[in-house]
CSV table of C-alpha atoms and ligand atoms in Angstrom, one decimal:
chain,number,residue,atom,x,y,z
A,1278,UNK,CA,40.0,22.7,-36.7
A,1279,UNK,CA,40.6,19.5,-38.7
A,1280,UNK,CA,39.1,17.4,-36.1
A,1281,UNK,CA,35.8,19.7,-36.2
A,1282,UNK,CA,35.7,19.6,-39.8
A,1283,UNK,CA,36.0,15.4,-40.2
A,1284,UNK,CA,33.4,15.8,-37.5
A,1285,UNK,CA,31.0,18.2,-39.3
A,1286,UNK,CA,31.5,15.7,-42.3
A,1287,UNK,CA,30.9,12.8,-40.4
A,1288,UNK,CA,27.3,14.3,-39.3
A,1289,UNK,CA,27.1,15.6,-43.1
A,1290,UNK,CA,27.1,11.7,-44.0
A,1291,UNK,CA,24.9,10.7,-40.7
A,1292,UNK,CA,27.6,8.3,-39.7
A,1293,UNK,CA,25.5,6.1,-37.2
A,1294,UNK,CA,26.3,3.5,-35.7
A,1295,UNK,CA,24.5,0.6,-37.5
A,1296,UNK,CA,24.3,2.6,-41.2
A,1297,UNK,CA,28.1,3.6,-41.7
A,1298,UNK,CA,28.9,4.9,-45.1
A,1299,UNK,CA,32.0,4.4,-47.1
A,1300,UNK,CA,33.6,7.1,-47.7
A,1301,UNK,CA,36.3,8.7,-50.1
A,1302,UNK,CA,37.7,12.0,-48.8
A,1303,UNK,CA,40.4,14.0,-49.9
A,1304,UNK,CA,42.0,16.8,-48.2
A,1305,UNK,CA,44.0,19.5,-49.3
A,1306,UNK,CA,46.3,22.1,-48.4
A,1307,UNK,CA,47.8,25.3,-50.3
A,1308,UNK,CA,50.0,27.3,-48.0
A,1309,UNK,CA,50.7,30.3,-50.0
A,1310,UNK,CA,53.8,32.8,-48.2
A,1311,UNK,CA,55.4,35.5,-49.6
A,1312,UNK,CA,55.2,34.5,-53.7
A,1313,UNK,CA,55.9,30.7,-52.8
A,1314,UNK,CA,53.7,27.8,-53.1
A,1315,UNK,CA,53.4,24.7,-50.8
A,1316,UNK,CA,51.0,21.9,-51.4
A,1317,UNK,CA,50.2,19.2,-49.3
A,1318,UNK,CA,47.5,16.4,-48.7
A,1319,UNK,CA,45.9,12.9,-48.9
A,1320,UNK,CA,43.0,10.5,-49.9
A,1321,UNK,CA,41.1,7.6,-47.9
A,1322,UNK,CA,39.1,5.5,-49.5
A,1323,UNK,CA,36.7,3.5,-46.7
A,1324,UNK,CA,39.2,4.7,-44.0
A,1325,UNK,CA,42.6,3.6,-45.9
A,1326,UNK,CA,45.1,6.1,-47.3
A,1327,UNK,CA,44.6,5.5,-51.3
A,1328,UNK,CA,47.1,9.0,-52.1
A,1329,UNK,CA,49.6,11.2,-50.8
A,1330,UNK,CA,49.9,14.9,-52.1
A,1331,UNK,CA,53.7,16.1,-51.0
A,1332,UNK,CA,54.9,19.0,-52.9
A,1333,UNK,CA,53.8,18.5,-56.4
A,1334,UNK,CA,54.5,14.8,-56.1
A,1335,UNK,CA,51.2,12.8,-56.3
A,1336,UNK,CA,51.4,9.0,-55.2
A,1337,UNK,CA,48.6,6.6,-55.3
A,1338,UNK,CA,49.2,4.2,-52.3
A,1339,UNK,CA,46.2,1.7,-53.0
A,1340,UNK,CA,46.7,-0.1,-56.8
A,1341,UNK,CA,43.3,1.7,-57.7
A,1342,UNK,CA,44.3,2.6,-61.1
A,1343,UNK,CA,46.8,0.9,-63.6
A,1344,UNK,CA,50.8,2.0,-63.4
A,1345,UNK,CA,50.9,3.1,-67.0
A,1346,UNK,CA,47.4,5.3,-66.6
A,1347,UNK,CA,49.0,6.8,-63.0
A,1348,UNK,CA,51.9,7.7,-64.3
A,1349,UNK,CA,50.0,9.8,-67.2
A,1350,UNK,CA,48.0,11.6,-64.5
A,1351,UNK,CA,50.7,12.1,-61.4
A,1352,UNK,CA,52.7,14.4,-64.7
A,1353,UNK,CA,49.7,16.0,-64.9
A,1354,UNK,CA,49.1,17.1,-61.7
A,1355,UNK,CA,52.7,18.2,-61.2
A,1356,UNK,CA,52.4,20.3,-64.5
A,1357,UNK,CA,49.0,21.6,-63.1
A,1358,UNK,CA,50.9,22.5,-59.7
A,1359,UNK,CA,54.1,23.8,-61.1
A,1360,UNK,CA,52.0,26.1,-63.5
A,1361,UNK,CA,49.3,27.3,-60.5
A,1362,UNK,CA,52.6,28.2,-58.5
A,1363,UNK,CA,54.3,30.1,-61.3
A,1364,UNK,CA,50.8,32.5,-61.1
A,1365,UNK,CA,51.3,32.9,-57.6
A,1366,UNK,CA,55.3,34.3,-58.2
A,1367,UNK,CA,53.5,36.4,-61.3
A,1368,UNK,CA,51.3,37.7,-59.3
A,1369,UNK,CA,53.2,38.4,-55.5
A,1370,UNK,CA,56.2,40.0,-57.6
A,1371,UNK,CA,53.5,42.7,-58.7
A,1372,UNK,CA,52.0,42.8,-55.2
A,1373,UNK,CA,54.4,42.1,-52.5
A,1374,UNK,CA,52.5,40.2,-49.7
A,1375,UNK,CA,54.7,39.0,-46.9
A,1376,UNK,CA,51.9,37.0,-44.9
A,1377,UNK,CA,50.7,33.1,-45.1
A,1378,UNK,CA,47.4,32.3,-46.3
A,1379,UNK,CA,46.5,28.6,-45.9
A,1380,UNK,CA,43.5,26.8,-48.1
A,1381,UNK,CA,42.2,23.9,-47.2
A,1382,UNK,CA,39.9,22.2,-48.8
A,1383,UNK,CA,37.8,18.8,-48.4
A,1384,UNK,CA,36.0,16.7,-51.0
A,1385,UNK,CA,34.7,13.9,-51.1
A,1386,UNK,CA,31.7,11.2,-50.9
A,1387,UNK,CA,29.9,8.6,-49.2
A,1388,UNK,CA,27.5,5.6,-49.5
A,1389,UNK,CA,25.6,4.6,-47.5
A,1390,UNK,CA,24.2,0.7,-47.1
A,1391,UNK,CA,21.1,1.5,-49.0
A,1392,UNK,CA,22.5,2.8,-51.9
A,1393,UNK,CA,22.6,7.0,-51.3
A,1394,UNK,CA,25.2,8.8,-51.9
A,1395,UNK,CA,25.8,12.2,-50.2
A,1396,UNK,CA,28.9,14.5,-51.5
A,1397,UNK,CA,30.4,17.7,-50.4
A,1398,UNK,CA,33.0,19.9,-51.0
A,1399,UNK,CA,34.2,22.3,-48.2
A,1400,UNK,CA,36.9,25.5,-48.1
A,1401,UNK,CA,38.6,26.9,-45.2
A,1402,UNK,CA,40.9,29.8,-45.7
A,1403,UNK,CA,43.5,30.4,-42.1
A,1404,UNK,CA,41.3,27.8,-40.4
A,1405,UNK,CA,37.9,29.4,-41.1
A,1406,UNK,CA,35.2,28.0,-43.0
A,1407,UNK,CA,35.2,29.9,-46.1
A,1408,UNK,CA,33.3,28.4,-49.2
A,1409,UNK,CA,30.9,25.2,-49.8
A,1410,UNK,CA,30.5,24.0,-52.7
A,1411,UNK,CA,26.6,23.2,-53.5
A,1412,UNK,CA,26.5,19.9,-56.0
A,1413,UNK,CA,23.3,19.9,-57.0
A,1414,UNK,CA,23.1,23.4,-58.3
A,1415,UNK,CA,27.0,23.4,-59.0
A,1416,UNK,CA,27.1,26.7,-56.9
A,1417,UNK,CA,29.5,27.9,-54.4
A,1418,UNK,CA,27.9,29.3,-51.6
A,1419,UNK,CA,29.6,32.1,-49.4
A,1420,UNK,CA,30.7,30.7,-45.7
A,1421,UNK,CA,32.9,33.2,-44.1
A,1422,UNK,CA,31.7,35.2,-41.3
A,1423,UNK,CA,31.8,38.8,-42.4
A,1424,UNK,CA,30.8,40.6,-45.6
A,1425,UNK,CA,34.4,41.0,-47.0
A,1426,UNK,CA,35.1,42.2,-50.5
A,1427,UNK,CA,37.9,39.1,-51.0
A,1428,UNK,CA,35.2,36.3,-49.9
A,1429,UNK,CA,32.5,38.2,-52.3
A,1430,UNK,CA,35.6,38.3,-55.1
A,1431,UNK,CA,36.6,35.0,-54.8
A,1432,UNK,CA,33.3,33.5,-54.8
A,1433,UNK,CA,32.6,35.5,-57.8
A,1434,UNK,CA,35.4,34.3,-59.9
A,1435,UNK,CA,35.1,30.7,-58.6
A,1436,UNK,CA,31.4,31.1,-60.4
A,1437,UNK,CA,32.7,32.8,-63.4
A,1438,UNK,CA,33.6,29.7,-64.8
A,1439,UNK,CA,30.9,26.9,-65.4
A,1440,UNK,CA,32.6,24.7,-66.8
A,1441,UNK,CA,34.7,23.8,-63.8
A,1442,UNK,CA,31.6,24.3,-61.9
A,1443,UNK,CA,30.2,21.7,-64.0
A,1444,UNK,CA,32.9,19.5,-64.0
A,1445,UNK,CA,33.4,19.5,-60.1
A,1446,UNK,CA,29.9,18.6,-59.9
A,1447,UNK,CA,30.0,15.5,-62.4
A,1448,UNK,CA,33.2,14.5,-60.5
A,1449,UNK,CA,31.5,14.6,-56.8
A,1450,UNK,CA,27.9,13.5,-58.0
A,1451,UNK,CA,29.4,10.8,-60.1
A,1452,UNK,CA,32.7,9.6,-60.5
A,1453,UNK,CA,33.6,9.4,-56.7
A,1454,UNK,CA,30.6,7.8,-56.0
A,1455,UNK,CA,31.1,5.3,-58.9
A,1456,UNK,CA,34.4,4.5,-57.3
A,1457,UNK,CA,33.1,4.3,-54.3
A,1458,UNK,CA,30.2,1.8,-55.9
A,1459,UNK,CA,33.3,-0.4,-57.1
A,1460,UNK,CA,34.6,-0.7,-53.8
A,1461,UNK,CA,31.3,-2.5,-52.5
A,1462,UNK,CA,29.0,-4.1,-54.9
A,1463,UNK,CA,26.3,-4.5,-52.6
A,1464,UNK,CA,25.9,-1.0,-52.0
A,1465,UNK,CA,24.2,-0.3,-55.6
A,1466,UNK,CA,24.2,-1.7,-58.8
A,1467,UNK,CA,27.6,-3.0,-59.9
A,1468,UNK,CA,29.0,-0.9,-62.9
A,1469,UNK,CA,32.1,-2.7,-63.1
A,1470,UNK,CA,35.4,-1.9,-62.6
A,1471,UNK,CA,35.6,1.8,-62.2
A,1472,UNK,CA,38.8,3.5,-63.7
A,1473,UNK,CA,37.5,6.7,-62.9
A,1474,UNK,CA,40.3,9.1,-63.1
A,1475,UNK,CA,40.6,10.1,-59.3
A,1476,UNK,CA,42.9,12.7,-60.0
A,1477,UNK,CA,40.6,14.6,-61.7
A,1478,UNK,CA,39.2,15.4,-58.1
A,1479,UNK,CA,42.7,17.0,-57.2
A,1480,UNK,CA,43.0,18.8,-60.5
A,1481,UNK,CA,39.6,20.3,-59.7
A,1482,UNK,CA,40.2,21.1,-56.0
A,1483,UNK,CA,43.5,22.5,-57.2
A,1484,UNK,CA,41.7,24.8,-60.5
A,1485,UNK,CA,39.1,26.2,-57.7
A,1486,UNK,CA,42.1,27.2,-55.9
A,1487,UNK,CA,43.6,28.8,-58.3
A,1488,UNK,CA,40.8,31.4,-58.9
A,1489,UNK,CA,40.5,31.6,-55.5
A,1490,UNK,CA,44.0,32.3,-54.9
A,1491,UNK,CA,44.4,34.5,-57.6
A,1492,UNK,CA,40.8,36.4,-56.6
A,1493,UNK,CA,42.4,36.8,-52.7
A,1494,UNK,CA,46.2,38.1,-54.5
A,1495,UNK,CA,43.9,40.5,-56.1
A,1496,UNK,CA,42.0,42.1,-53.5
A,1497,UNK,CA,44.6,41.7,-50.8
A,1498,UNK,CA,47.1,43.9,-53.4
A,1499,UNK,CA,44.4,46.6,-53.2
A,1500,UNK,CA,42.0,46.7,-55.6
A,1501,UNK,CA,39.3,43.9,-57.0
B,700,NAG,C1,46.4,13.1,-44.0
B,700,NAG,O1,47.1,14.3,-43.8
B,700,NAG,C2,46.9,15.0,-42.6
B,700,NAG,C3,47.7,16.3,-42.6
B,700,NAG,O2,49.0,16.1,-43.0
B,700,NAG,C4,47.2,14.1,-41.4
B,700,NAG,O3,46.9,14.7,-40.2
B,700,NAG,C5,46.4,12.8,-41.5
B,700,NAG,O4,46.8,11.9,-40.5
B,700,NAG,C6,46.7,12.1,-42.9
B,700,NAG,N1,45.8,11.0,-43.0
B,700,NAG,C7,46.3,9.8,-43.2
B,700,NAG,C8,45.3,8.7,-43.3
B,700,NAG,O5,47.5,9.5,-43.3
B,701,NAG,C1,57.9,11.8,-55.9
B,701,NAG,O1,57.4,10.5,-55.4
B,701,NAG,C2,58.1,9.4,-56.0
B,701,NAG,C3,57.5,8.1,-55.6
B,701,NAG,O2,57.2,8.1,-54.2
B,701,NAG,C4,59.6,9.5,-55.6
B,701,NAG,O3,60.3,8.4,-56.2
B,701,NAG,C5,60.2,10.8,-56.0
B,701,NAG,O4,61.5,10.9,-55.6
B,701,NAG,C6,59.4,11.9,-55.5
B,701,NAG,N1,59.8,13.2,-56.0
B,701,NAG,C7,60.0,14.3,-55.3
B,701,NAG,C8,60.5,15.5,-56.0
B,701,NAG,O5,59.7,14.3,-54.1
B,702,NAG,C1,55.0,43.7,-44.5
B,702,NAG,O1,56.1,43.8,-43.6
B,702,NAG,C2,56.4,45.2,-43.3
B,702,NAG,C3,57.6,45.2,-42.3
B,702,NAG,O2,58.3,44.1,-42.4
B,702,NAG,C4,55.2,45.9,-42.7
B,702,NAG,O3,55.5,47.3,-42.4
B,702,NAG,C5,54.0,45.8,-43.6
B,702,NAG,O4,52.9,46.3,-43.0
B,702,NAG,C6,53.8,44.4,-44.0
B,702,NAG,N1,52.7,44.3,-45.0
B,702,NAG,C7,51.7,43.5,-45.0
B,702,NAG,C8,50.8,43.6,-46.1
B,702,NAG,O5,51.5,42.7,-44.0
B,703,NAG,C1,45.2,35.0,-43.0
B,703,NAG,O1,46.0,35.1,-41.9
B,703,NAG,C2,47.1,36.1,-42.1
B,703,NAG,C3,48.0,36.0,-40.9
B,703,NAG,O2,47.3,35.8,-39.8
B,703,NAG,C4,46.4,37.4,-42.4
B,703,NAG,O3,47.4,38.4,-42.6
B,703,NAG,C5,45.5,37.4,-43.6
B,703,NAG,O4,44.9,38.6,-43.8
B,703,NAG,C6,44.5,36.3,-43.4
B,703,NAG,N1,43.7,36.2,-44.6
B,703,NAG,C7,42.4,36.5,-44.6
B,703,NAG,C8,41.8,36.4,-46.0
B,703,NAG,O5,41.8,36.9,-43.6
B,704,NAG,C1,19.6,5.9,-46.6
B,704,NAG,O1,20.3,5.9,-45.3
B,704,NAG,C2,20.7,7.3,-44.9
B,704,NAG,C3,21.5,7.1,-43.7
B,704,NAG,O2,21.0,6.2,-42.8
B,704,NAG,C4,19.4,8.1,-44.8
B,704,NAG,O3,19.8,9.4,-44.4
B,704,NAG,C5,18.7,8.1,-46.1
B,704,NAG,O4,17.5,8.9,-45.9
B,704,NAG,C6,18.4,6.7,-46.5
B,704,NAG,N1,17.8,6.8,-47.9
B,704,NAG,C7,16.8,6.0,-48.2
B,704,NAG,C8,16.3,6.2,-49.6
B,704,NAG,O5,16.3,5.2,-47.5
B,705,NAG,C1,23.5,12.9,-59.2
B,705,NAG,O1,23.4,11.5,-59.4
B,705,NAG,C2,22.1,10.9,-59.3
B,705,NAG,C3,22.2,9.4,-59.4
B,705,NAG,O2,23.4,8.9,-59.6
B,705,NAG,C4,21.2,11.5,-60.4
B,705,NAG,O3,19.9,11.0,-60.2
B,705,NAG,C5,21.2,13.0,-60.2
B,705,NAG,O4,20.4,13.6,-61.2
B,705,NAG,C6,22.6,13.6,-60.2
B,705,NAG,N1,22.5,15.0,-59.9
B,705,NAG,C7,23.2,15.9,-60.6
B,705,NAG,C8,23.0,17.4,-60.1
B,705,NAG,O5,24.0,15.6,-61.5
């Protein structure tokens, strides 16, 4: 399934032969079983491992940001995680669910050698493609297979919020592909050192999640 997804994304970019972009991708998981929370992931940026998501231990394994500003954002993403997985006990204790569900979720960018950008931001829930995120409308577009009241209810409440829906696509349309400019000057005009703050794109990934997962705890209990 992973393989078919890097491939989908790798036609999403047209990754020919002589035009390859550079890319920064970040994949996600949530495993979500019986009122616990796992989390699990990692970054590339232009093929090389930049972060590693274990738990709710961010690391940033390329120097891309300064150690004082890294250590400011790796506490926030643990807050964000700890706090996202206390909703998940909040929530299972009221409706008892003894199955796994597993997110995943890809984001990401690419540039391409003439200076276009292309970004995208994909959800899979058990290994099916289940949302897409639309950046230049900032909408999330329904992918699962059958009309299902949790899909409908998760899309709805991924929508309900714009300012995330805003903020995701600021982060994808801009700030990844900024990063990705300061990687390659040539590829665009050079803007300088970017200290973009990457994590943002896990805090978002992670926020969508969240009203996703709460959404699927929701309907799966019974009612929406
Ligand atoms: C990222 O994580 C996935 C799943 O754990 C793994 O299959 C993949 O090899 C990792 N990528 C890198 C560059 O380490
Ligand atoms: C988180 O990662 C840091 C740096 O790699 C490591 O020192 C620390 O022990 C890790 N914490 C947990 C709870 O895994
Ligand atoms: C949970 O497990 C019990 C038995 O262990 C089973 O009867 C029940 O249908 C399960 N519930 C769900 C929602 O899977
Ligand atoms: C995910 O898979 C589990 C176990 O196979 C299943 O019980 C659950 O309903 C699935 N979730 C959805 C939304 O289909
Ligand atoms: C830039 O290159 C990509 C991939 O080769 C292509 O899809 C796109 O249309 C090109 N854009 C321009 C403005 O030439
Ligand atoms: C995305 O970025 C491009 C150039 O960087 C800009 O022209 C375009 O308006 C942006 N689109 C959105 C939806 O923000």
């Amino acid at each position: 399934m992973l393989r078919l997804l890097l491939l989908c994304g790798a036609l999403g970019c047209g990754a020919g032969s002589d035009a390859a972009p550079l890319t920064f991708i970040m994949l996600q998981w949530t495993q979500v079983s019986k009122g616990s929370s796992v989390f699990w992931g990692n970054a590339t940026l232009g093929g090389r491992l930049s972060h590693i998501l274990e738990d709710h231990n961010v690391t940033q394994v390329l120097p891309l940001e300064p150690p004082a500003v890294w250590a400011q954002q790796r506490d926030m993403v643990a807050n964000y995680l700890s706090y996202f997985s206390g909703i998940v006990q909040v929530f299972s204790k009221e409706r008892p669910l003894n199955y796994t569900q597993i997110l995943h979720c890809r984001l990401g960018c690419c540039l391409f050698p003439n200076g276009t950008a292309h970004s995208f931001y994909e959800v899979s829930l058990n290994g099916t493609a289940f949302l897409t995120f639309r950046v230049p409308t900032a909408t999330w577009e329904l992918r699962w297979p059958r009309r299902d009241p949790v899909a409908t209810f998760a899309q709805r409440e991924l929508m309900k919020y714009s300012e995330t829906t805003h903020n995701l696509q600021h982060f994808l349309n801009t700030t990844c592909v900024d990063i990705l400019r300061a990687q390659n000057p040539q590829t665009g005009k050079q803007r300088g050192r970017s200290h973009a703050p990457l994590v943002l794109g896990l805090i978002l990934g992670v926020s969508a999640v969240v009203g996703m997962a709460v959404g699927i705890f929701l309907c799966t209990g019974g009612s929406c």
